[in-house]
Amino acid sequence: MRYKFARKAPVIPYAVFLILFVILPILIIIYYAFTDAQGYFSFESLVEFFTNTTKLDVLFVSLLIGFFNTLLCLIIAFPLAYVLANPKLNNNYVLVILFVVPMWINFVLRTGAMKEMLSWIGINGGTHPITATMIGMVYNYLPFTILPLYSTMLKLDRSQIEAAKDLGCNPLQTFIKNIIPQSLPGIVSAGMMCFMPTMSSYVISDTLSDGRIMLFGNSIYLSFSQLDWNGGSFMSLVMLVIVFLTMLFTRRFSRNTDPERGGASW
Amino acid sequence: MKERNERLTRRTRAAIASLFRRSGEPREKEEPQAVQVTPEAIQTPQPAPSVTPESTPAPTDIPDADKIIELKHVTKVFDGVKVIDDENFYVRRGEFLTLLGPSGCGKSTTLRMIAGFETPSSGDIILDGRDIVPVPPYKRPVNTVFQHYALFPNLDVYGNVAFGLKLKKVPVALKDKEGNPVLKINRSKIRYFRRQIARFEKDPVISQEEKERRIQEFQDQIDYLKTHPEPAYRNRKLTDEEIDDRVMRALQIVDLDEMEDRSITKLSGGQQQRVAIARAICLEPKILLLDEPLGALDLKMRKDMQLELKEMHRKLGITFIYVTHDQEEALTMSDRVMVMSNGLIQQIGTPTEIYNEPKNAFVADFIGDSNIYNGVMTGARKVRFLGREFTCVDDFPLNQRVDVVVRPEDVELFDQAGEGTFAGHIDSCVFKGIFFQYSIMVGSQEVIVKSTRAFPEGSTVFMRISPNGIHIMNKELSLNVFTDCVIDKHNQLTVGEATFDIDVTKLLPNSKLDDDGYLVQGEHRYDLSGLKVTATIRPEDVRITDDTSEAQVTGTVDSSVWKGDHYLLVVHTSDDEDYVVSTPYAFTAEDTVGLSIPAERIVLKVKGDLSAHEV
């Protein structure tokens, strides 16, 4: 009996943490999402959300910006990670660190500095809200994209690359037909690391576009600041569902490849 | 199992026959210029040339047309170290050549240079009359079966085999409306010669004049091509039907038909191996390169695959170059074996030649079990070793020191003194199934004998070695290799009667000595006392003096040869060991000298199984 207790004991702190900070908040969100201001069960928030075109527009814009930000980050990060992880081109870990260093500086501070620098070259929230937001987004989420890709690239099977060349792939074909499929788990997790926070972020768009671009995160923030707890909770729930669906979708990619080679745990 | 093999072979034969039949006719009509890409070795299958065991022709003996590939003066330098040094050999069309040697001997590097993954620092690789060194791997008509298969896990069996076929392009001659060939400047050929020039400019080995001469040759070729248009081609991909057809035939050959939609990760090791082979042979390469392809299979599977591979080679008629460190595998499968060590070719020959007539002690030691002794020629076809004189068949100059190799199965054992010529004491006897393996002591020297006759341990037996069983070879003078060294209980190295204070931690990477004098590597502890090792000492590391009082070893100078800038001496010590010494100072024969060797310069290698010494 004592032995059994001893084995279970280390789980308790995590279980408590999980219940207090993950499960309970979700339950509270669900509770508020499906009640009205008086605390009675209702679909008021649901109906309100799906009939309000501004809220749906905001969701659509957020998805779009999230998608393009992910795409841009991947396009920039992929070759970079490949070069960084290739021992022939780079055997210096310092370079990798350099790309991650910006993460050490406060996120709001970084964004504020970004705003100043962009306005020097004439891109400010007033004139180019979308450009400014996109630049800020890519800049902020690039390190998150590089790291999972880098760790996958470190584990690339060189003999597979050689096999592809041997079978007639020129360098470009080797890249498309072997290196990309091999690093797919890394691409997927990098994409998730980029897409999900972009969706919910509001500081970047708020600061850089002078409040002209409203993302889903801004919208949720606004609801709560206007004491519309039920509406805000329902939007948070929508957000949760989107995140859940993305994870469901991306798991399909990482599952049928070798788990040892994945960067999915990032 | 036997029944299955027969069935399999019959199917394999049928499949291979159909490969030849179908690949020939229709393509020849639509691609009259396909010579460059489509390997004729497949279209006109020839049986592998039968190699007669009694003669190995030197590289120049056979006409160039019979050589499918030839390496000329190939040298590869990695970080300033020559891993391949002036390698010269050729492979006959349709031959099964095995590169055999211990790990790090350069056999895999050689294979990778042929495949195109490594570029030689100097030298030419001539494939069918054309130097392929500047040709990238994806354009070479050779394919590789990798050690760990390197299959693509994102594709199924069919996808893996079809991978190369989907990329393959066949040239079709361009014709104008009247049917005359279209002439164009051949830019790809010019690019090829430009790469050749770039390669020679960086070549660190050949002389400046040679370099300039060859670069000029290529420049002339480029100038010629720039003004002389050649018939142009257009490249065509294979159609889906052609791909389908070739994939299915390749899968039939490796006995994997009806498995084409399986996932790679769900296959056994042996099946993955077959997919890897199918993937390579469906491209009909001129040469199939196999890099220890059976290394990851279990013993039983490996034996079956050896026979199957040999059968495939015979039927396909493709040239095979096979890399292995397993001498038995090499002897079983090959038409010829090339034994390598330290980046040098030690011997090339048929399996029988390699086994029966090893050129030096390394080959003898590496191929099969053998007894190797230091011997002296005492007369015409007389050699002295094991403390007595034997008649042999090789003739060497009188008094020359030689290596004598005796195969364990060439020693006959008798219980009567009359039939055997010399006596020995049976130290140990191990039953090996079809024979007994004896360790017999003759004085202080050990003779390993394999015999079907049973003798009790501890008894005295009489041995006879027929002249044909005694192989005599020139002693290697390049290195001091002491194969019978032992580590004593103080972790010192014993060579003959001399001891050296060596650093035993060099035997194992990341190891250290603990307080009890045991060698510790990770979780393993080894008691090294009694461990047999091979010690290698370079002649230039041996210090030679007149002063015998301070020396570790004393001996007399046996011979002295002037090598242009130094003397190469052989010093024969009192404990019957020979040291090769390189020195700028002159010593004359019969001088008594002292030798000392810095312990850190002695290179050690564990002989036999270290795990027997684990504590």
PDB file of N, CA and C in Angstrom, chain A residues 50-100:
ATOM      1  N   PHE A  50     -22.728  34.727 -34.159  1.00  0.00           N
ATOM      2  CA  PHE A  50     -22.858  34.321 -35.555  1.00  0.00           C
ATOM      3  C   PHE A  50     -23.746  35.244 -36.375  1.00  0.00           C
ATOM      4  N   THR A  51     -24.405  36.197 -35.732  1.00  0.00           N
ATOM      5  CA  THR A  51     -25.194  37.143 -36.518  1.00  0.00           C
ATOM      6  C   THR A  51     -24.494  38.486 -36.635  1.00  0.00           C
ATOM      7  N   ASN A  52     -23.508  38.712 -35.785  1.00  0.00           N
ATOM      8  CA  ASN A  52     -22.795  39.986 -35.803  1.00  0.00           C
ATOM      9  C   ASN A  52     -21.697  39.955 -36.860  1.00  0.00           C
ATOM     10  N   THR A  53     -21.879  40.680 -37.962  1.00  0.00           N
ATOM     11  CA  THR A  53     -20.913  40.606 -39.061  1.00  0.00           C
ATOM     12  C   THR A  53     -19.563  41.184 -38.677  1.00  0.00           C
ATOM     13  N   THR A  54     -19.529  42.195 -37.817  1.00  0.00           N
ATOM     14  CA  THR A  54     -18.216  42.755 -37.449  1.00  0.00           C
ATOM     15  C   THR A  54     -17.366  41.700 -36.748  1.00  0.00           C
ATOM     16  N   LYS A  55     -17.980  40.927 -35.831  1.00  0.00           N
ATOM     17  CA  LYS A  55     -17.213  39.909 -35.117  1.00  0.00           C
ATOM     18  C   LYS A  55     -16.726  38.818 -36.074  1.00  0.00           C
ATOM     19  N   LEU A  56     -17.606  38.415 -37.021  1.00  0.00           N
ATOM     20  CA  LEU A  56     -17.198  37.399 -37.991  1.00  0.00           C
ATOM     21  C   LEU A  56     -16.088  37.930 -38.886  1.00  0.00           C
ATOM     22  N   ASP A  57     -16.198  39.236 -39.250  1.00  0.00           N
ATOM     23  CA  ASP A  57     -15.154  39.861 -40.064  1.00  0.00           C
ATOM     24  C   ASP A  57     -13.815  39.826 -39.340  1.00  0.00           C
ATOM     25  N   VAL A  58     -13.862  40.175 -38.053  1.00  0.00           N
ATOM     26  CA  VAL A  58     -12.640  40.173 -37.256  1.00  0.00           C
ATOM     27  C   VAL A  58     -12.023  38.770 -37.245  1.00  0.00           C
ATOM     28  N   LEU A  59     -12.870  37.750 -37.071  1.00  0.00           N
ATOM     29  CA  LEU A  59     -12.379  36.370 -37.068  1.00  0.00           C
ATOM     30  C   LEU A  59     -11.718  36.041 -38.404  1.00  0.00           C
ATOM     31  N   PHE A  60     -12.393  36.465 -39.483  1.00  0.00           N
ATOM     32  CA  PHE A  60     -11.885  36.177 -40.820  1.00  0.00           C
ATOM     33  C   PHE A  60     -10.529  36.866 -41.048  1.00  0.00           C
ATOM     34  N   VAL A  61     -10.440  38.137 -40.679  1.00  0.00           N
ATOM     35  CA  VAL A  61      -9.183  38.887 -40.828  1.00  0.00           C
ATOM     36  C   VAL A  61      -8.080  38.227 -39.998  1.00  0.00           C
ATOM     37  N   SER A  62      -8.425  37.815 -38.780  1.00  0.00           N
ATOM     38  CA  SER A  62      -7.424  37.162 -37.920  1.00  0.00           C
ATOM     39  C   SER A  62      -6.897  35.890 -38.561  1.00  0.00           C
ATOM     40  N   LEU A  63      -7.832  35.064 -39.082  1.00  0.00           N
ATOM     41  CA  LEU A  63      -7.406  33.825 -39.723  1.00  0.00           C
ATOM     42  C   LEU A  63      -6.482  34.120 -40.887  1.00  0.00           C
ATOM     43  N   LEU A  64      -6.845  35.156 -41.659  1.00  0.00           N
ATOM     44  CA  LEU A  64      -6.068  35.519 -42.830  1.00  0.00           C
ATOM     45  C   LEU A  64      -4.662  35.969 -42.435  1.00  0.00           C
ATOM     46  N   ILE A  65      -4.621  36.875 -41.437  1.00  0.00           N
ATOM     47  CA  ILE A  65      -3.316  37.382 -41.004  1.00  0.00           C
ATOM     48  C   ILE A  65      -2.493  36.250 -40.404  1.00  0.00           C
ATOM     49  N   GLY A  66      -3.156  35.395 -39.613  1.00  0.00           N
ATOM     50  CA  GLY A  66      -2.468  34.240 -39.044  1.00  0.00           C
ATOM     51  C   GLY A  66      -1.886  33.362 -40.131  1.00  0.00           C
ATOM     52  N   PHE A  67      -2.676  33.117 -41.171  1.00  0.00           N
ATOM     53  CA  PHE A  67      -2.231  32.264 -42.267  1.00  0.00           C
ATOM     54  C   PHE A  67      -1.021  32.872 -42.983  1.00  0.00           C
ATOM     55  N   PHE A  68      -1.131  34.154 -43.336  1.00  0.00           N
ATOM     56  CA  PHE A  68      -0.035  34.771 -44.082  1.00  0.00           C
ATOM     57  C   PHE A  68       1.218  34.917 -43.219  1.00  0.00           C
ATOM     58  N   ASN A  69       1.011  35.235 -41.952  1.00  0.00           N
ATOM     59  CA  ASN A  69       2.166  35.341 -41.058  1.00  0.00           C
ATOM     60  C   ASN A  69       2.893  34.002 -40.979  1.00  0.00           C
ATOM     61  N   THR A  70       2.120  32.902 -40.833  1.00  0.00           N
ATOM     62  CA  THR A  70       2.720  31.577 -40.773  1.00  0.00           C
ATOM     63  C   THR A  70       3.483  31.275 -42.059  1.00  0.00           C
ATOM     64  N   LEU A  71       2.831  31.584 -43.168  1.00  0.00           N
ATOM     65  CA  LEU A  71       3.445  31.306 -44.465  1.00  0.00           C
ATOM     66  C   LEU A  71       4.768  32.058 -44.603  1.00  0.00           C
ATOM     67  N   LEU A  72       4.732  33.373 -44.292  1.00  0.00           N
ATOM     68  CA  LEU A  72       5.942  34.192 -44.424  1.00  0.00           C
ATOM     69  C   LEU A  72       7.046  33.686 -43.504  1.00  0.00           C
ATOM     70  N   CYS A  73       6.670  33.396 -42.253  1.00  0.00           N
ATOM     71  CA  CYS A  73       7.663  32.915 -41.303  1.00  0.00           C
ATOM     72  C   CYS A  73       8.299  31.628 -41.796  1.00  0.00           C
ATOM     73  N   LEU A  74       7.458  30.707 -42.314  1.00  0.00           N
ATOM     74  CA  LEU A  74       7.996  29.435 -42.778  1.00  0.00           C
ATOM     75  C   LEU A  74       8.934  29.643 -43.962  1.00  0.00           C
ATOM     76  N   ILE A  75       8.523  30.524 -44.871  1.00  0.00           N
ATOM     77  CA  ILE A  75       9.348  30.755 -46.058  1.00  0.00           C
ATOM     78  C   ILE A  75      10.709  31.320 -45.658  1.00  0.00           C
ATOM     79  N   ILE A  76      10.708  32.222 -44.678  1.00  0.00           N
ATOM     80  CA  ILE A  76      11.987  32.810 -44.250  1.00  0.00           C
ATOM     81  C   ILE A  76      12.772  31.810 -43.396  1.00  0.00           C
ATOM     82  N   ALA A  77      12.065  31.115 -42.485  1.00  0.00           N
ATOM     83  CA  ALA A  77      12.766  30.284 -41.503  1.00  0.00           C
ATOM     84  C   ALA A  77      13.322  29.004 -42.109  1.00  0.00           C
ATOM     85  N   PHE A  78      12.641  28.451 -43.096  1.00  0.00           N
ATOM     86  CA  PHE A  78      13.042  27.134 -43.599  1.00  0.00           C
ATOM     87  C   PHE A  78      14.464  27.121 -44.158  1.00  0.00           C
ATOM     88  N   PRO A  79      14.757  27.974 -45.148  1.00  0.00           N
ATOM     89  CA  PRO A  79      16.143  27.957 -45.649  1.00  0.00           C
ATOM     90  C   PRO A  79      17.152  28.338 -44.574  1.00  0.00           C
ATOM     91  N   LEU A  80      16.734  29.255 -43.705  1.00  0.00           N
ATOM     92  CA  LEU A  80      17.634  29.705 -42.637  1.00  0.00           C
ATOM     93  C   LEU A  80      17.990  28.532 -41.714  1.00  0.00           C
ATOM     94  N   ALA A  81      16.952  27.801 -41.288  1.00  0.00           N
ATOM     95  CA  ALA A  81      17.182  26.662 -40.404  1.00  0.00           C
ATOM     96  C   ALA A  81      18.034  25.618 -41.110  1.00  0.00           C
ATOM     97  N   TYR A  82      17.810  25.431 -42.404  1.00  0.00           N
ATOM     98  CA  TYR A  82      18.576  24.443 -43.165  1.00  0.00           C
ATOM     99  C   TYR A  82      20.053  24.801 -43.164  1.00  0.00           C
ATOM    100  N   VAL A  83      20.331  26.078 -43.407  1.00  0.00           N
ATOM    101  CA  VAL A  83      21.725  26.536 -43.414  1.00  0.00           C
ATOM    102  C   VAL A  83      22.330  26.397 -42.014  1.00  0.00           C
ATOM    103  N   LEU A  84      21.567  26.817 -41.004  1.00  0.00           N
ATOM    104  CA  LEU A  84      22.098  26.779 -39.632  1.00  0.00           C
ATOM    105  C   LEU A  84      22.397  25.352 -39.182  1.00  0.00           C
ATOM    106  N   ALA A  85      21.559  24.402 -39.623  1.00  0.00           N
ATOM    107  CA  ALA A  85      21.707  23.036 -39.130  1.00  0.00           C
ATOM    108  C   ALA A  85      22.672  22.217 -39.967  1.00  0.00           C
ATOM    109  N   ASN A  86      23.098  22.760 -41.117  1.00  0.00           N
ATOM    110  CA  ASN A  86      23.982  21.996 -41.975  1.00  0.00           C
ATOM    111  C   ASN A  86      25.426  22.149 -41.506  1.00  0.00           C
ATOM    112  N   PRO A  87      26.050  21.059 -41.048  1.00  0.00           N
ATOM    113  CA  PRO A  87      27.402  21.189 -40.504  1.00  0.00           C
ATOM    114  C   PRO A  87      28.408  21.704 -41.527  1.00  0.00           C
ATOM    115  N   LYS A  88      28.099  21.509 -42.815  1.00  0.00           N
ATOM    116  CA  LYS A  88      29.028  21.975 -43.839  1.00  0.00           C
ATOM    117  C   LYS A  88      28.987  23.499 -43.952  1.00  0.00           C
ATOM    118  N   LEU A  89      27.808  24.070 -43.714  1.00  0.00           N
ATOM    119  CA  LEU A  89      27.662  25.511 -43.899  1.00  0.00           C
ATOM    120  C   LEU A  89      27.860  26.275 -42.599  1.00  0.00           C
ATOM    121  N   ASN A  90      27.551  25.624 -41.483  1.00  0.00           N
ATOM    122  CA  ASN A  90      27.637  26.327 -40.212  1.00  0.00           C
ATOM    123  C   ASN A  90      27.852  25.318 -39.101  1.00  0.00           C
ATOM    124  N   ASN A  91      28.944  25.471 -38.361  1.00  0.00           N
ATOM    125  CA  ASN A  91      29.068  24.587 -37.204  1.00  0.00           C
ATOM    126  C   ASN A  91      29.192  25.426 -35.936  1.00  0.00           C
ATOM    127  N   ASN A  92      28.510  26.538 -35.952  1.00  0.00           N
ATOM    128  CA  ASN A  92      28.625  27.483 -34.855  1.00  0.00           C
ATOM    129  C   ASN A  92      27.256  27.674 -34.208  1.00  0.00           C
ATOM    130  N   TYR A  93      27.130  27.253 -32.973  1.00  0.00           N
ATOM    131  CA  TYR A  93      25.835  27.335 -32.316  1.00  0.00           C
ATOM    132  C   TYR A  93      25.479  28.782 -31.980  1.00  0.00           C
ATOM    133  N   VAL A  94      26.504  29.640 -31.893  1.00  0.00           N
ATOM    134  CA  VAL A  94      26.276  31.045 -31.558  1.00  0.00           C
ATOM    135  C   VAL A  94      25.310  31.697 -32.555  1.00  0.00           C
ATOM    136  N   LEU A  95      25.462  31.348 -33.826  1.00  0.00           N
ATOM    137  CA  LEU A  95      24.585  31.914 -34.855  1.00  0.00           C
ATOM    138  C   LEU A  95      23.127  31.580 -34.564  1.00  0.00           C
ATOM    139  N   VAL A  96      22.909  30.343 -34.117  1.00  0.00           N
ATOM    140  CA  VAL A  96      21.550  29.917 -33.810  1.00  0.00           C
ATOM    141  C   VAL A  96      21.009  30.751 -32.649  1.00  0.00           C
ATOM    142  N   ILE A  97      21.857  30.925 -31.649  1.00  0.00           N
ATOM    143  CA  ILE A  97      21.463  31.713 -30.471  1.00  0.00           C
ATOM    144  C   ILE A  97      21.068  33.126 -30.902  1.00  0.00           C
ATOM    145  N   LEU A  98      21.871  33.688 -31.818  1.00  0.00           N
ATOM    146  CA  LEU A  98      21.627  35.072 -32.246  1.00  0.00           C
ATOM    147  C   LEU A  98      20.200  35.261 -32.759  1.00  0.00           C
ATOM    148  N   PHE A  99      19.679  34.228 -33.427  1.00  0.00           N
ATOM    149  CA  PHE A  99      18.337  34.352 -33.959  1.00  0.00           C
ATOM    150  C   PHE A  99      17.276  34.252 -32.861  1.00  0.00           C
ATOM    151  N   VAL A 100      17.676  33.727 -31.727  1.00  0.00           N
ATOM    152  CA  VAL A 100      16.722  33.507 -30.652  1.00  0.00           C
ATOM    153  C   VAL A 100      16.802  34.631 -29.611  1.00  0.00           C
TER     154      VAL A 100
END
